[in-house]
Coordinates of C-alpha atoms and ligand atoms in Angstrom, one line a residue:
X7 CA 90.1 154.5 114.3
X8 CA 90.1 158.0 115.4
X9 CA 90.4 158.1 119.1
X10 CA 89.9 160.8 121.5
X11 CA 90.4 159.9 125.2
X12 CA 87.8 162.1 126.8
X13 CA 87.6 163.3 130.4
X14 CA 84.3 164.5 131.6
X15 CA 85.3 166.7 134.6
X16 CA 82.1 166.9 136.7
X17 CA 82.4 169.6 139.5
X18 CA 80.7 169.6 142.9
X19 CA 79.2 172.7 144.3
X20 CA 80.7 176.2 144.2
X21 CA 79.5 178.3 147.1
X22 CA 78.7 181.9 146.4
X23 CA 81.6 183.0 148.6
X24 CA 84.2 180.8 146.7
X25 CA 86.8 182.7 145.0
X26 CA 87.8 181.8 141.3
X27 CA 91.2 181.0 142.3
X28 CA 90.0 178.2 144.5
X29 CA 87.7 176.8 141.8
X30 CA 90.5 176.9 139.3
X31 CA 92.7 174.8 141.8
X32 CA 89.8 172.2 141.8
X33 CA 89.7 172.2 138.0
X34 CA 93.6 171.9 137.8
X35 CA 93.4 168.8 140.0
X36 CA 90.8 167.2 137.7
X37 CA 93.1 168.1 134.8
X38 CA 96.1 166.5 136.5
X39 CA 94.1 163.3 137.0
X40 CA 93.0 163.4 133.4
X41 CA 96.6 163.7 132.2
X42 CA 97.5 160.7 134.4
X43 CA 95.0 158.8 132.3
X44 CA 96.2 160.0 129.1
X45 CA 93.4 162.2 128.1
X46 CA 93.3 164.3 124.9
X47 CA 90.4 166.6 125.9
X48 CA 88.7 167.7 129.3
X49 CA 85.3 169.0 129.4
X50 CA 84.2 171.1 132.5
X51 CA 80.5 172.3 133.3
X52 CA 78.5 175.3 132.4
X53 CA 79.4 178.4 134.5
X54 CA 82.4 176.4 135.7
X55 CA 84.1 179.4 137.5
X56 CA 81.4 180.5 139.8
X57 CA 78.3 179.4 141.7
X58 CA 75.2 179.3 139.7
X59 CA 74.4 183.0 140.3
X60 CA 71.2 183.1 138.1
X61 CA 69.5 181.7 141.2
X62 CA 70.0 185.1 142.9
X63 CA 67.8 188.2 142.2
X64 CA 70.1 191.1 141.8
X65 CA 69.2 194.7 140.6
X66 CA 72.6 196.3 140.9
X67 CA 74.5 195.9 137.5
X68 CA 77.9 196.2 139.2
X69 CA 76.9 193.3 141.5
X70 CA 75.6 191.3 138.5
X71 CA 78.8 192.0 136.5
X72 CA 81.1 190.6 139.3
X73 CA 80.0 187.2 138.1
X74 CA 81.2 187.7 134.5
X75 CA 84.6 187.5 132.8
X76 CA 85.7 190.5 130.8
X77 CA 88.4 188.9 129.0
X78 CA 89.4 185.1 128.4
X79 CA 91.9 184.0 129.4
X80 CA 92.3 186.3 132.4
X81 CA 94.6 186.1 135.4
X82 CA 92.3 183.8 137.4
X83 CA 92.1 181.1 134.7
X84 CA 95.5 181.5 133.0
X85 CA 97.0 178.5 135.1
X86 CA 94.2 176.4 133.4
X87 CA 95.4 177.3 129.9
X88 CA 99.0 177.0 130.8
X89 CA 98.6 173.6 132.3
X90 CA 96.5 172.4 129.5
X91 CA 99.1 173.4 126.9
X92 CA 101.9 171.8 128.9
X93 CA 99.8 168.6 128.9
X94 CA 99.0 169.0 125.2
X95 CA 95.3 168.6 126.2
X96 CA 92.4 170.4 124.7
X97 CA 89.8 171.7 127.1
X98 CA 86.2 173.2 127.2
X99 CA 84.5 175.1 129.9
X100 CA 81.6 177.5 130.5
X101 CA 81.7 180.9 132.0
X102 CA 79.7 184.1 132.1
X103 CA 81.0 186.4 129.3
X104 CA 80.9 190.2 129.4
X105 CA 82.0 191.6 126.0
X106 CA 84.0 194.8 125.6
X107 CA 80.8 196.4 124.1
X108 CA 78.6 195.3 127.1
X109 CA 76.8 192.2 126.0
X110 CA 76.3 189.3 128.5
X111 CA 76.3 185.7 127.4
X112 CA 76.5 182.3 129.0
X113 CA 79.4 181.0 127.1
X114 CA 81.6 177.9 126.4
X115 CA 85.0 177.7 124.7
X116 CA 87.0 175.1 123.2
X117 CA 91.0 175.1 123.1
X118 CA 93.3 173.2 121.0
X119 CA 96.2 171.2 122.4
X120 CA 98.3 174.4 122.6
X121 CA 95.8 176.2 124.8
X122 CA 94.6 178.5 122.0
X123 CA 90.9 179.2 122.0
X124 CA 89.6 177.9 118.6
X125 CA 85.8 177.8 119.3
X126 CA 83.3 179.9 121.3
X127 CA 79.6 179.1 121.7
X128 CA 77.0 181.4 123.3
X129 CA 73.9 179.6 124.9
X130 CA 70.9 180.0 122.8
X131 CA 68.1 178.4 124.8
X132 CA 67.9 180.5 128.0
X133 CA 65.4 178.9 130.5
X134 CA 63.7 180.5 133.3
X135 CA 62.6 184.2 133.6
X136 CA 63.7 187.8 133.8
X137 CA 61.8 189.3 136.8
X138 CA 61.5 188.1 140.4
X139 CA 58.9 185.3 140.5
X140 CA 57.4 184.9 144.0
X141 CA 55.6 181.8 142.9
X142 CA 58.8 179.8 142.4
X143 CA 60.7 178.1 145.3
X144 CA 63.9 179.3 143.7
X145 CA 64.7 181.8 141.0
X146 CA 66.1 180.9 137.6
X147 CA 67.0 184.3 136.2
X148 CA 69.0 183.4 133.0
X149 CA 66.7 185.5 130.9
X150 CA 67.4 188.5 133.2
X151 CA 71.3 188.1 133.1
X152 CA 72.1 186.8 129.7
X153 CA 71.2 187.6 126.0
X154 CA 70.5 184.6 123.7
X155 CA 73.6 183.5 121.9
X156 CA 74.5 185.2 118.6
X157 CA 76.9 182.7 117.2
X158 CA 74.5 180.0 116.1
X159 CA 75.6 176.3 116.6
X160 CA 79.1 176.2 115.0
X161 CA 81.3 173.1 114.8
X162 CA 85.1 173.0 114.5
X163 CA 87.6 170.5 113.1
X164 CA 89.8 169.5 115.9
X165 CA 91.5 166.5 117.5
X166 CA 90.9 164.6 114.2
X167 CA 87.2 165.1 114.2
X168 CA 84.3 167.6 114.0
X169 CA 83.4 169.1 117.4
X170 CA 80.6 171.2 118.7
X171 CA 79.4 172.8 121.8
X172 CA 76.0 173.5 123.6
X173 CA 75.2 174.7 127.1
X174 CA 72.7 173.2 129.5
X175 CA 69.1 173.9 128.4
X176 CA 70.2 173.6 124.9
X177 CA 70.5 169.9 125.4
X178 CA 66.7 169.6 125.8
X179 CA 66.0 170.9 122.2
X180 CA 66.5 168.7 119.3
X181 CA 67.2 171.6 117.1
X182 CA 70.5 172.1 119.0
X183 CA 71.9 168.6 117.9
X184 CA 70.4 168.7 114.5
X185 CA 71.9 172.0 113.3
X186 CA 75.3 170.6 114.4
X187 CA 74.4 167.2 112.9
X188 CA 73.8 168.9 109.5
X189 CA 77.4 170.1 109.7
X190 CA 78.6 166.5 110.4
X191 CA 79.3 166.9 114.1
X192 CA 81.0 163.9 115.8
X193 CA 81.1 164.9 119.3
X194 CA 79.0 167.6 121.3
X195 CA 80.4 169.0 124.5
X196 CA 77.7 170.2 126.9
X197 CA 78.0 171.6 130.4
X198 CA 75.1 172.0 132.7
X199 CA 73.9 173.4 136.1
X200 CA 70.5 171.7 136.7
X201 CA 68.5 172.4 139.9
X202 CA 67.4 169.1 141.5
X203 CA 63.9 170.1 141.9
X204 CA 61.5 171.9 139.5
X205 CA 60.8 175.4 141.1
X206 CA 57.3 175.4 139.8
X207 CA 56.5 171.6 140.4
X208 CA 57.9 170.3 143.7
X209 CA 57.0 166.8 142.7
X210 CA 59.5 166.9 139.9
X211 CA 62.6 166.1 141.9
X212 CA 66.1 164.7 141.1
X213 CA 65.1 161.2 140.0
X214 CA 62.8 162.8 137.2
X215 CA 65.4 165.4 136.5
X216 CA 68.1 162.8 136.0
X217 CA 65.7 160.8 133.7
X218 CA 65.1 163.9 131.6
X219 CA 68.8 164.5 131.5
X220 CA 69.5 161.1 130.1
X221 CA 66.6 161.1 127.7
X222 CA 67.6 164.4 126.2
X223 CA 71.3 163.6 125.7
X224 CA 70.9 159.9 124.6
X225 CA 68.2 161.1 122.1
X226 CA 70.6 163.8 120.6
X227 CA 73.5 161.4 120.4
X228 CA 71.5 158.7 118.8
X229 CA 69.4 160.8 116.3
X230 CA 72.6 162.6 115.0
X231 CA 75.0 159.6 115.3
X232 CA 77.4 161.5 117.5
X233 CA 79.1 161.3 120.8
X234 CA 77.7 163.6 123.4
X235 CA 79.4 164.4 126.8
X236 CA 77.2 166.1 129.4
X237 CA 79.0 167.5 132.4
X238 CA 77.3 168.7 135.6
X239 CA 78.1 171.3 138.2
X240 CA 76.5 169.2 140.9
X241 CA 75.6 169.3 144.7
X242 CA 74.3 171.8 147.1
X243 CA 75.2 175.4 146.5
X244 CA 74.2 177.6 149.4
X245 CA 71.4 175.4 150.1
X246 CA 70.2 174.8 146.5
X247 CA 70.7 171.3 145.3
X248 CA 71.7 170.5 141.8
X249 CA 71.8 167.1 140.0
X250 CA 75.0 165.2 139.0
X251 CA 74.5 162.5 136.4
X252 CA 77.3 163.6 134.2
X253 CA 77.7 161.1 131.3
X254 CA 79.4 160.1 128.1
X255 CA 77.0 158.8 125.5
X256 CA 78.1 157.0 122.2
X257 CA 76.6 157.5 118.8
X258 CA 74.2 154.6 119.4
X259 CA 72.8 156.5 122.2
X260 CA 74.2 154.3 125.0
X261 CA 75.6 155.6 128.2
X262 CA 79.3 154.5 128.4
X263 CA 80.2 156.4 131.5
X264 CA 78.1 158.0 134.2
X265 CA 78.9 160.0 137.5
X266 CA 78.3 158.2 140.7
X267 CA 78.6 161.2 143.0
X268 CA 77.6 164.9 143.3
X269 CA 81.3 166.0 143.8
X270 CA 84.3 166.7 141.6
X271 CA 84.5 163.4 139.8
X272 CA 86.2 162.5 136.5
X273 CA 84.7 160.2 133.8
X274 CA 87.2 158.8 131.3
X275 CA 86.3 157.0 128.0
X276 CA 88.3 156.3 124.8
X277 CA 86.0 157.6 122.2
X278 CA 86.4 156.4 118.6
X279 CA 85.0 159.0 116.2
X280 CA 84.7 156.4 113.5
X281 CA 81.9 154.9 115.5
X282 CA 79.7 157.7 114.2
X283 CA 80.2 156.5 110.6
X284 CA 77.7 153.7 110.5
X285 CA 74.7 155.8 111.8
X286 CA 75.7 158.6 109.5
X287 CA 75.9 156.3 106.6
X288 CA 72.7 154.3 107.2
X289 CA 69.8 155.2 109.4
X290 CA 70.7 158.9 109.8
X291 CA 72.2 159.5 106.5
X292 CA 70.5 162.8 106.4
X293 CA 71.1 163.4 102.6
X294 CA 69.1 160.2 101.7
X295 CA 66.3 160.2 104.2
X296 CA 65.3 163.7 105.3
X297 CA 62.5 165.6 103.5
X298 CA 63.1 169.2 104.2
X299 CA 60.1 170.2 102.0
X300 CA 57.9 169.2 105.0
X301 CA 59.8 170.8 107.8
X302 CA 59.0 174.4 107.2
X303 CA 57.2 175.0 110.4
X304 CA 60.4 174.3 112.4
X305 CA 62.0 177.6 111.3
X306 CA 58.9 179.6 110.4
X307 CA 56.8 179.1 113.6
X308 CA 58.1 179.9 117.1
X309 CA 55.2 178.8 119.3
X310 CA 52.7 176.0 118.6
X311 CA 49.5 177.1 116.9
X312 CA 46.8 174.3 117.3
X313 CA 44.1 174.0 114.6
X314 CA 40.8 176.0 115.0
Ligands
ING422 N1 69.4 174.7 133.9 C1 68.3 173.8 133.7 C2 68.4 172.9 132.6 O1 68.0 173.2 131.5 C3 66.0 173.6 133.5 C4 67.0 174.5 133.8 C5 65.9 172.4 134.2 C6 65.0 173.9 132.6 C7 64.8 171.5 134.0 C8 63.9 173.0 132.4 C9 63.8 171.8 133.0 O2 69.0 171.9 132.7 C10 70.0 175.5 133.0 N2 71.1 176.1 133.5 O3 69.7 175.5 131.8

């Protein structure tokens, strides 16, 4: 038995005008609740400190950079690090990262139980577009405001297991899980902000989006025999709805905990990392079953090329 009592800390909407300090107070309340339930690790959503600002078309770099953190931790979030350390609780959350040399990433971090940052991941699969698109009912300008991540899909030994991270759209791409699976990952932490309606296809609403959310996360967990925790920023931000549906999925691909609301909501589950072993030693024993001599197109070809 290698137990991690896991807290998925779903957050409700953050309005554009909401200050980081108010958001951090909401995150601290969730952390207190998690402590009360003996959690070892708390996972917050993507871009947990601010509204989902890539929905807004901005042209002034100064205005854009107001949504980014120049250092981590910083004064606004230090209370989170201090309280997590006092609780001996590891934590993960997403934020917009502006590096000293001027690069912009959609980033997630992982701390150990002492509040030290031991892992950083920068979102690789950036959805949406980079210029204003009048055809869309709402903008999704992640390709405008972020660069693709440059750190790959690393994993870290922490809390007695092997932990990796991904961000939002990454969860829809099997490569995300597989690259970590090939490093033995046992638990993947994923935050997301997912609009409730497809900006290009109004008929695709929350039911379909929640279905795709479950489908992607359950497949990733099952096909790599690992735990996956997916944590939403949910609800209506300045008139733009986002799905909830935060969940904890076991290495068999089963949902063991799922959010019921679109508000701040804590999901707790005692995860045994040893539950990953049977899948890794049998059906998904990669070493025994994979045939990489046939997989070349996966890394040599970006877009699909149909036969003539
Ligand atoms: N949000 C959405 C996500 O991948 C999206 C964007 C939704 C893309 C549905 C494709 C389909 O969940 C972020 N932030 O990636």
